[in-house]
PDB file of C-alpha atoms in Angstrom:
ATOM      1  CA  MET A   9     101.656 118.076  83.941  1.00  0.00           C
ATOM      2  CA  SER A  10     103.837 120.917  85.198  1.00  0.00           C
ATOM      3  CA  ILE A  11     107.591 120.712  85.084  1.00  0.00           C
ATOM      4  CA  ASN A  12     109.610 121.170  88.229  1.00  0.00           C
ATOM      5  CA  ARG A  13     112.587 123.236  87.035  1.00  0.00           C
ATOM      6  CA  ARG A  14     114.954 121.893  89.672  1.00  0.00           C
ATOM      7  CA  GLN A  15     114.200 118.264  88.741  1.00  0.00           C
ATOM      8  CA  ALA A  16     114.566 119.050  85.036  1.00  0.00           C
ATOM      9  CA  LEU A  17     117.914 120.738  85.627  1.00  0.00           C
ATOM     10  CA  LYS A  18     119.162 117.890  87.796  1.00  0.00           C
ATOM     11  CA  GLN A  19     118.280 115.425  85.052  1.00  0.00           C
ATOM     12  CA  ALA A  20     119.907 117.588  82.391  1.00  0.00           C
ATOM     13  CA  ALA A  21     123.065 117.977  84.460  1.00  0.00           C
ATOM     14  CA  TYR A  22     123.086 114.249  85.215  1.00  0.00           C
ATOM     15  CA  PHE A  23     122.714 113.401  81.555  1.00  0.00           C
ATOM     16  CA  MET A  24     125.355 115.849  80.390  1.00  0.00           C
ATOM     17  CA  GLY A  25     127.706 114.497  83.027  1.00  0.00           C
ATOM     18  CA  GLY A  26     129.419 117.846  83.153  1.00  0.00           C
ATOM     19  CA  ALA A  27     130.965 117.212  79.731  1.00  0.00           C
ATOM     20  CA  LEU A  28     130.413 119.901  77.126  1.00  0.00           C
ATOM     21  CA  SER A  29     131.596 119.851  73.535  1.00  0.00           C
ATOM     22  CA  ALA A  30     134.588 121.919  72.456  1.00  0.00           C
ATOM     23  CA  PRO A  31     132.493 124.364  70.361  1.00  0.00           C
ATOM     24  CA  THR A  32     130.186 125.019  73.315  1.00  0.00           C
ATOM     25  CA  ILE A  33     133.080 125.565  75.712  1.00  0.00           C
ATOM     26  CA  MET A  34     134.717 127.865  73.174  1.00  0.00           C
ATOM     27  CA  GLY A  35     131.499 129.809  72.749  1.00  0.00           C
ATOM     28  CA  VAL A  36     130.932 130.124  76.457  1.00  0.00           C
ATOM     29  CA  MET A  37     134.386 131.417  76.920  1.00  0.00           C
ATOM     30  CA  GLN A  38     134.187 134.097  74.416  1.00  0.00           C
ATOM     31  CA  GLY A  39     104.813 131.516  74.701  1.00  0.00           C
ATOM     32  CA  CYS A  40     101.794 130.392  72.720  1.00  0.00           C
ATOM     33  CA  SER A  41     100.137 132.574  70.056  1.00  0.00           C
ATOM     34  CA  ALA A  42      98.242 131.999  66.865  1.00  0.00           C
ATOM     35  CA  GLU A  43     101.099 133.430  64.846  1.00  0.00           C
ATOM     36  CA  ALA A  44     104.527 132.527  66.185  1.00  0.00           C
ATOM     37  CA  LYS A  45     107.263 135.110  65.757  1.00  0.00           C
ATOM     38  CA  ALA A  46     110.922 135.036  66.650  1.00  0.00           C
ATOM     39  CA  SER A  47     111.667 136.915  69.854  1.00  0.00           C
ATOM     40  CA  TRP A  48     114.630 138.548  68.094  1.00  0.00           C
ATOM     41  CA  VAL A  49     115.669 139.468  64.573  1.00  0.00           C
ATOM     42  CA  PRO A  50     117.689 136.470  63.364  1.00  0.00           C
ATOM     43  CA  SER A  51     120.887 137.145  61.455  1.00  0.00           C
ATOM     44  CA  PHE A  52     121.890 133.558  60.639  1.00  0.00           C
ATOM     45  CA  PHE A  53     118.741 131.451  60.945  1.00  0.00           C
ATOM     46  CA  SER A  54     115.742 131.987  58.702  1.00  0.00           C
ATOM     47  CA  GLU A  55     112.605 133.229  60.474  1.00  0.00           C
ATOM     48  CA  PRO A  56     111.022 129.715  60.551  1.00  0.00           C
ATOM     49  CA  GLN A  57     114.289 128.223  61.871  1.00  0.00           C
ATOM     50  CA  ALA A  58     114.525 130.941  64.536  1.00  0.00           C
ATOM     51  CA  ILE A  59     110.962 130.203  65.655  1.00  0.00           C
ATOM     52  CA  THR A  60     111.733 126.468  65.901  1.00  0.00           C
ATOM     53  CA  VAL A  61     114.927 127.190  67.867  1.00  0.00           C
ATOM     54  CA  GLN A  62     113.181 129.506  70.321  1.00  0.00           C
ATOM     55  CA  GLU A  63     110.225 127.178  70.898  1.00  0.00           C
ATOM     56  CA  LEU A  64     112.424 124.095  71.370  1.00  0.00           C
ATOM     57  CA  ALA A  65     114.705 125.990  73.785  1.00  0.00           C
ATOM     58  CA  GLU A  66     111.672 127.177  75.763  1.00  0.00           C
ATOM     59  CA  THR A  67     110.317 123.622  75.839  1.00  0.00           C
ATOM     60  CA  ILE A  68     113.601 122.423  77.366  1.00  0.00           C
ATOM     61  CA  LEU A  69     113.829 125.299  79.880  1.00  0.00           C
ATOM     62  CA  PRO A  70     110.371 126.882  80.187  1.00  0.00           C
ATOM     63  CA  ALA A  71     109.414 129.846  82.313  1.00  0.00           C
ATOM     64  CA  THR A  72     108.119 128.549  85.646  1.00  0.00           C
ATOM     65  CA  ASP A  73     108.986 130.073  89.007  1.00  0.00           C
ATOM     66  CA  THR A  74     112.224 131.098  87.270  1.00  0.00           C
ATOM     67  CA  LYS A  75     112.789 132.783  83.909  1.00  0.00           C
ATOM     68  CA  GLY A  76     112.641 130.677  80.768  1.00  0.00           C
ATOM     69  CA  ALA A  77     115.026 130.292  77.836  1.00  0.00           C
ATOM     70  CA  ILE A  78     113.340 132.908  75.643  1.00  0.00           C
ATOM     71  CA  GLU A  79     113.346 135.602  78.330  1.00  0.00           C
ATOM     72  CA  LEU A  80     117.074 135.076  78.921  1.00  0.00           C
ATOM     73  CA  GLY A  81     118.014 135.212  75.230  1.00  0.00           C
ATOM     74  CA  VAL A  82     119.015 131.565  74.886  1.00  0.00           C
ATOM     75  CA  PRO A  83     117.779 131.338  71.259  1.00  0.00           C
ATOM     76  CA  GLN A  84     120.058 134.255  70.319  1.00  0.00           C
ATOM     77  CA  PHE A  85     122.924 132.510  72.102  1.00  0.00           C
ATOM     78  CA  ILE A  86     122.281 129.368  70.046  1.00  0.00           C
ATOM     79  CA  GLU A  87     122.236 131.415  66.836  1.00  0.00           C
ATOM     80  CA  GLN A  88     125.547 133.073  67.766  1.00  0.00           C
ATOM     81  CA  MET A  89     127.117 129.733  68.607  1.00  0.00           C
ATOM     82  CA  VAL A  90     126.021 128.094  65.369  1.00  0.00           C
ATOM     83  CA  GLY A  91     126.449 131.067  63.055  1.00  0.00           C
ATOM     84  CA  VAL A  92     129.656 132.578  64.447  1.00  0.00           C
ATOM     85  CA  VAL A  93     131.495 130.194  66.775  1.00  0.00           C
ATOM     86  CA  TYR A  94     130.962 126.807  65.151  1.00  0.00           C
ATOM     87  CA  GLY A  95     133.291 125.705  62.403  1.00  0.00           C
ATOM     88  CA  GLU A  96     131.852 124.750  59.028  1.00  0.00           C
ATOM     89  CA  LYS A  97     131.569 121.032  59.844  1.00  0.00           C
ATOM     90  CA  ASP A  98     129.761 121.576  63.171  1.00  0.00           C
ATOM     91  CA  ARG A  99     127.563 124.275  61.619  1.00  0.00           C
ATOM     92  CA  ASP A 100     126.555 121.984  58.754  1.00  0.00           C
ATOM     93  CA  LEU A 101     125.780 119.127  61.178  1.00  0.00           C
ATOM     94  CA  PHE A 102     123.597 121.410  63.302  1.00  0.00           C
ATOM     95  CA  MET A 103     121.711 122.805  60.320  1.00  0.00           C
ATOM     96  CA  GLU A 104     121.162 119.304  58.875  1.00  0.00           C
ATOM     97  CA  GLY A 105     119.875 118.182  62.284  1.00  0.00           C
ATOM     98  CA  LEU A 106     117.554 121.175  62.529  1.00  0.00           C
ATOM     99  CA  ALA A 107     116.181 120.468  59.027  1.00  0.00           C
ATOM    100  CA  SER A 108     115.668 116.785  59.926  1.00  0.00           C
ATOM    101  CA  PHE A 109     113.936 117.767  63.169  1.00  0.00           C
ATOM    102  CA  GLU A 110     111.579 120.137  61.329  1.00  0.00           C
ATOM    103  CA  ALA A 111     110.850 117.480  58.655  1.00  0.00           C
ATOM    104  CA  MET A 112     110.151 114.847  61.338  1.00  0.00           C
ATOM    105  CA  ILE A 113     107.659 117.165  63.085  1.00  0.00           C
ATOM    106  CA  GLU A 114     105.972 118.026  59.782  1.00  0.00           C
ATOM    107  CA  GLU A 115     105.660 114.348  58.855  1.00  0.00           C
ATOM    108  CA  LYS A 116     104.406 113.219  62.267  1.00  0.00           C
ATOM    109  CA  TYR A 117     102.088 116.125  63.127  1.00  0.00           C
ATOM    110  CA  GLY A 118     101.439 117.838  59.801  1.00  0.00           C
ATOM    111  CA  SER A 119     102.535 121.192  61.191  1.00  0.00           C
ATOM    112  CA  SER A 120     105.528 123.117  62.465  1.00  0.00           C
ATOM    113  CA  PHE A 121     106.913 122.610  65.972  1.00  0.00           C
ATOM    114  CA  SER A 122     105.712 126.079  67.020  1.00  0.00           C
ATOM    115  CA  ALA A 123     102.139 125.214  65.978  1.00  0.00           C
ATOM    116  CA  LEU A 124     102.027 122.207  68.331  1.00  0.00           C
ATOM    117  CA  SER A 125     100.382 122.426  71.727  1.00  0.00           C
ATOM    118  CA  LYS A 126     102.671 122.732  74.753  1.00  0.00           C
ATOM    119  CA  GLU A 127     101.799 119.139  75.629  1.00  0.00           C
ATOM    120  CA  ASP A 128     102.839 117.891  72.180  1.00  0.00           C
ATOM    121  CA  ARG A 129     106.069 119.923  72.268  1.00  0.00           C
ATOM    122  CA  LEU A 130     106.892 118.442  75.655  1.00  0.00           C
ATOM    123  CA  SER A 131     106.046 114.955  74.383  1.00  0.00           C
ATOM    124  CA  VAL A 132     108.441 115.402  71.425  1.00  0.00           C
ATOM    125  CA  ALA A 133     111.224 116.650  73.715  1.00  0.00           C
ATOM    126  CA  LYS A 134     110.704 113.782  76.187  1.00  0.00           C
ATOM    127  CA  GLU A 135     110.769 111.223  73.374  1.00  0.00           C
ATOM    128  CA  LEU A 136     113.990 112.651  71.923  1.00  0.00           C
ATOM    129  CA  ASN A 137     115.530 112.853  75.382  1.00  0.00           C
ATOM    130  CA  SER A 138     114.664 109.196  76.087  1.00  0.00           C
ATOM    131  CA  LYS A 139     116.223 108.113  72.808  1.00  0.00           C
ATOM    132  CA  MET A 140     119.301 110.170  73.593  1.00  0.00           C
ATOM    133  CA  GLN A 141     119.712 108.491  76.991  1.00  0.00           C
ATOM    134  CA  ASP A 142     119.266 104.971  75.631  1.00  0.00           C
ATOM    135  CA  PRO A 143     122.723 103.301  75.518  1.00  0.00           C
ATOM    136  CA  ALA A 144     121.756 101.626  72.234  1.00  0.00           C
ATOM    137  CA  ASN A 145     121.461 105.058  70.601  1.00  0.00           C
ATOM    138  CA  GLN A 146     124.801 106.439  71.771  1.00  0.00           C
ATOM    139  CA  PRO A 147     127.043 107.471  68.883  1.00  0.00           C
ATOM    140  CA  ALA A 148     130.166 105.416  68.318  1.00  0.00           C
ATOM    141  CA  SER A 149     133.509 107.063  68.945  1.00  0.00           C
ATOM    142  CA  GLY A 150     134.180 109.681  66.293  1.00  0.00           C
ATOM    143  CA  GLU A 151     130.551 109.854  65.141  1.00  0.00           C
ATOM    144  CA  PRO A 152     128.640 113.100  65.545  1.00  0.00           C
ATOM    145  CA  ARG A 153     126.184 113.393  68.403  1.00  0.00           C
ATOM    146  CA  PRO A 154     122.458 113.498  67.673  1.00  0.00           C
ATOM    147  CA  PHE A 155     120.948 116.934  66.966  1.00  0.00           C
ATOM    148  CA  PHE A 156     118.836 116.992  70.132  1.00  0.00           C
ATOM    149  CA  TRP A 157     121.909 116.276  72.280  1.00  0.00           C
ATOM    150  CA  THR A 158     123.749 119.254  70.793  1.00  0.00           C
ATOM    151  CA  PHE A 159     120.665 121.455  70.994  1.00  0.00           C
ATOM    152  CA  LYS A 160     120.055 120.585  74.634  1.00  0.00           C
ATOM    153  CA  GLU A 161     123.701 121.244  75.464  1.00  0.00           C
ATOM    154  CA  LEU A 162     123.537 124.678  73.831  1.00  0.00           C
ATOM    155  CA  THR A 163     120.291 125.490  75.637  1.00  0.00           C
ATOM    156  CA  VAL A 164     121.663 124.553  79.064  1.00  0.00           C
ATOM    157  CA  ALA A 165     124.999 126.310  78.422  1.00  0.00           C
ATOM    158  CA  GLY A 166     123.251 129.445  77.150  1.00  0.00           C
ATOM    159  CA  TYR A 167     120.913 129.544  80.135  1.00  0.00           C
ATOM    160  CA  PHE A 168     123.561 129.126  82.807  1.00  0.00           C
ATOM    161  CA  THR A 169     126.040 131.568  81.288  1.00  0.00           C
ATOM    162  CA  THR A 170     123.533 134.393  81.753  1.00  0.00           C
ATOM    163  CA  GLU A 171     123.882 136.431  84.922  1.00  0.00           C
ATOM    164  CA  TYR A 172     120.414 135.319  86.015  1.00  0.00           C
ATOM    165  CA  GLY A 173     121.089 131.625  85.397  1.00  0.00           C
ATOM    166  CA  ALA A 174     124.454 131.762  87.129  1.00  0.00           C
ATOM    167  CA  THR A 175     123.376 133.798  90.155  1.00  0.00           C
ATOM    168  CA  GLN A 176     119.641 133.238  90.665  1.00  0.00           C
ATOM    169  CA  VAL A 177     119.196 129.581  89.691  1.00  0.00           C
ATOM    170  CA  LEU A 178     122.649 128.282  90.589  1.00  0.00           C
ATOM    171  CA  GLN A 179     124.634 129.119  93.709  1.00  0.00           C
ATOM    172  CA  TYR A 180     127.238 131.679  92.720  1.00  0.00           C
ATOM    173  CA  GLN A 181     130.511 132.231  94.456  1.00  0.00           C
ATOM    174  CA  ILE A 182     133.490 133.842  92.818  1.00  0.00           C
ATOM    175  CA  VAL A 183     136.392 131.434  92.592  1.00  0.00           C
ATOM    176  CA  PRO A 184     139.170 131.893  93.488  1.00  0.00           C
ATOM    177  CA  GLY A 185     137.951 135.229  94.846  1.00  0.00           C
ATOM    178  CA  ALA A 186     139.790 138.393  95.623  1.00  0.00           C
ATOM    179  CA  PHE A 187     143.235 138.296  97.183  1.00  0.00           C
ATOM    180  CA  ASN A 188     144.101 140.675  99.975  1.00  0.00           C
ATOM    181  CA  GLY A 189     147.501 139.902 101.439  1.00  0.00           C
ATOM    182  CA  CYS A 190     147.247 142.502 104.214  1.00  0.00           C
ATOM    183  CA  MET A 191     143.954 141.455 105.789  1.00  0.00           C
ATOM    184  CA  PRO A 192     143.829 140.348 109.429  1.00  0.00           C
ATOM    185  CA  ILE A 193     142.883 136.657 109.575  1.00  0.00           C
ATOM    186  CA  GLU A 194     139.769 137.308 111.686  1.00  0.00           C
ATOM    187  CA  GLU A 195     138.380 139.518 108.863  1.00  0.00           C
ATOM    188  CA  ALA A 196     138.817 136.788 106.234  1.00  0.00           C
ATOM    189  CA  GLY A 197     135.231 135.599 106.599  1.00  0.00           C
ATOM    190  CA  ASP A 198     133.649 133.001 108.874  1.00  0.00           C
ATOM    191  CA  GLY A 199     136.063 133.645 111.697  1.00  0.00           C
ATOM    192  CA  GLY A 200     139.111 133.393 109.460  1.00  0.00           C
ATOM    193  CA  ARG A 201     138.534 129.745 108.583  1.00  0.00           C
ATOM    194  CA  THR A 202     139.789 128.698 105.189  1.00  0.00           C
ATOM    195  CA  TYR A 203     137.721 127.004 102.510  1.00  0.00           C
ATOM    196  CA  ALA A 204     137.809 123.241 102.153  1.00  0.00           C
ATOM    197  CA  VAL A 205     139.315 122.030  98.908  1.00  0.00           C
TER     198      VAL A 205
END
C-alpha cells in the first residue's frame, strides 16, 4: 500500500494540532539494503541508534513524489535537537524512549528496526500512531509525552524547516514581507489590494 504524502501530512498536522513542544520550537528557532548504514556520521547517537533514527524518520516521511526525511537531513536534525538543544531531562527521556523502542522491536520481531521490511516498519509506525491518538493513552498533565509522539514531532519539524519542505511541499510566502513606503499603490501587487487578515 503506497502512502499519499499529502494525506499523511494532513493527518500529522491534524494530530499535532499546531502545538509543538518548547524544545522543538527552541531548536527550530536556532532506503533498503542488506547492511544498513547511517546516512551521516553521528556525533551524539551510536551508529545503531543513528540507523534506527534515520529509518524511523523515513518511515514517517518517506520519499514519494517529494523528497523523504533522509534526503533532507531530518535524522541529523533530530540528532542536533537531542544532543545539543535538549536539556538533560528531555535528552534522557528521548534516549530512554529510543532504547525502549529498540527493545520492543527486538522482542517482537527478533531483529532491529532497520532489518524489518518496509511493510513491517510501516505497520509498527501505524500501531504506535494509533496508540498515540487514543484518548486513553494521552499523558496526564505534567507527564512526559510518549517517545513516538516526540519523535514524530521532531521529524515533522525537521522536514518543514528545510528550504525544500517550506517552499516545495508547503505554500511559502514571506510574512510580513518587505516594506516599501514610497511605492505607488498600483504597484503593490494585485492591483494594490491589501491582504486579508
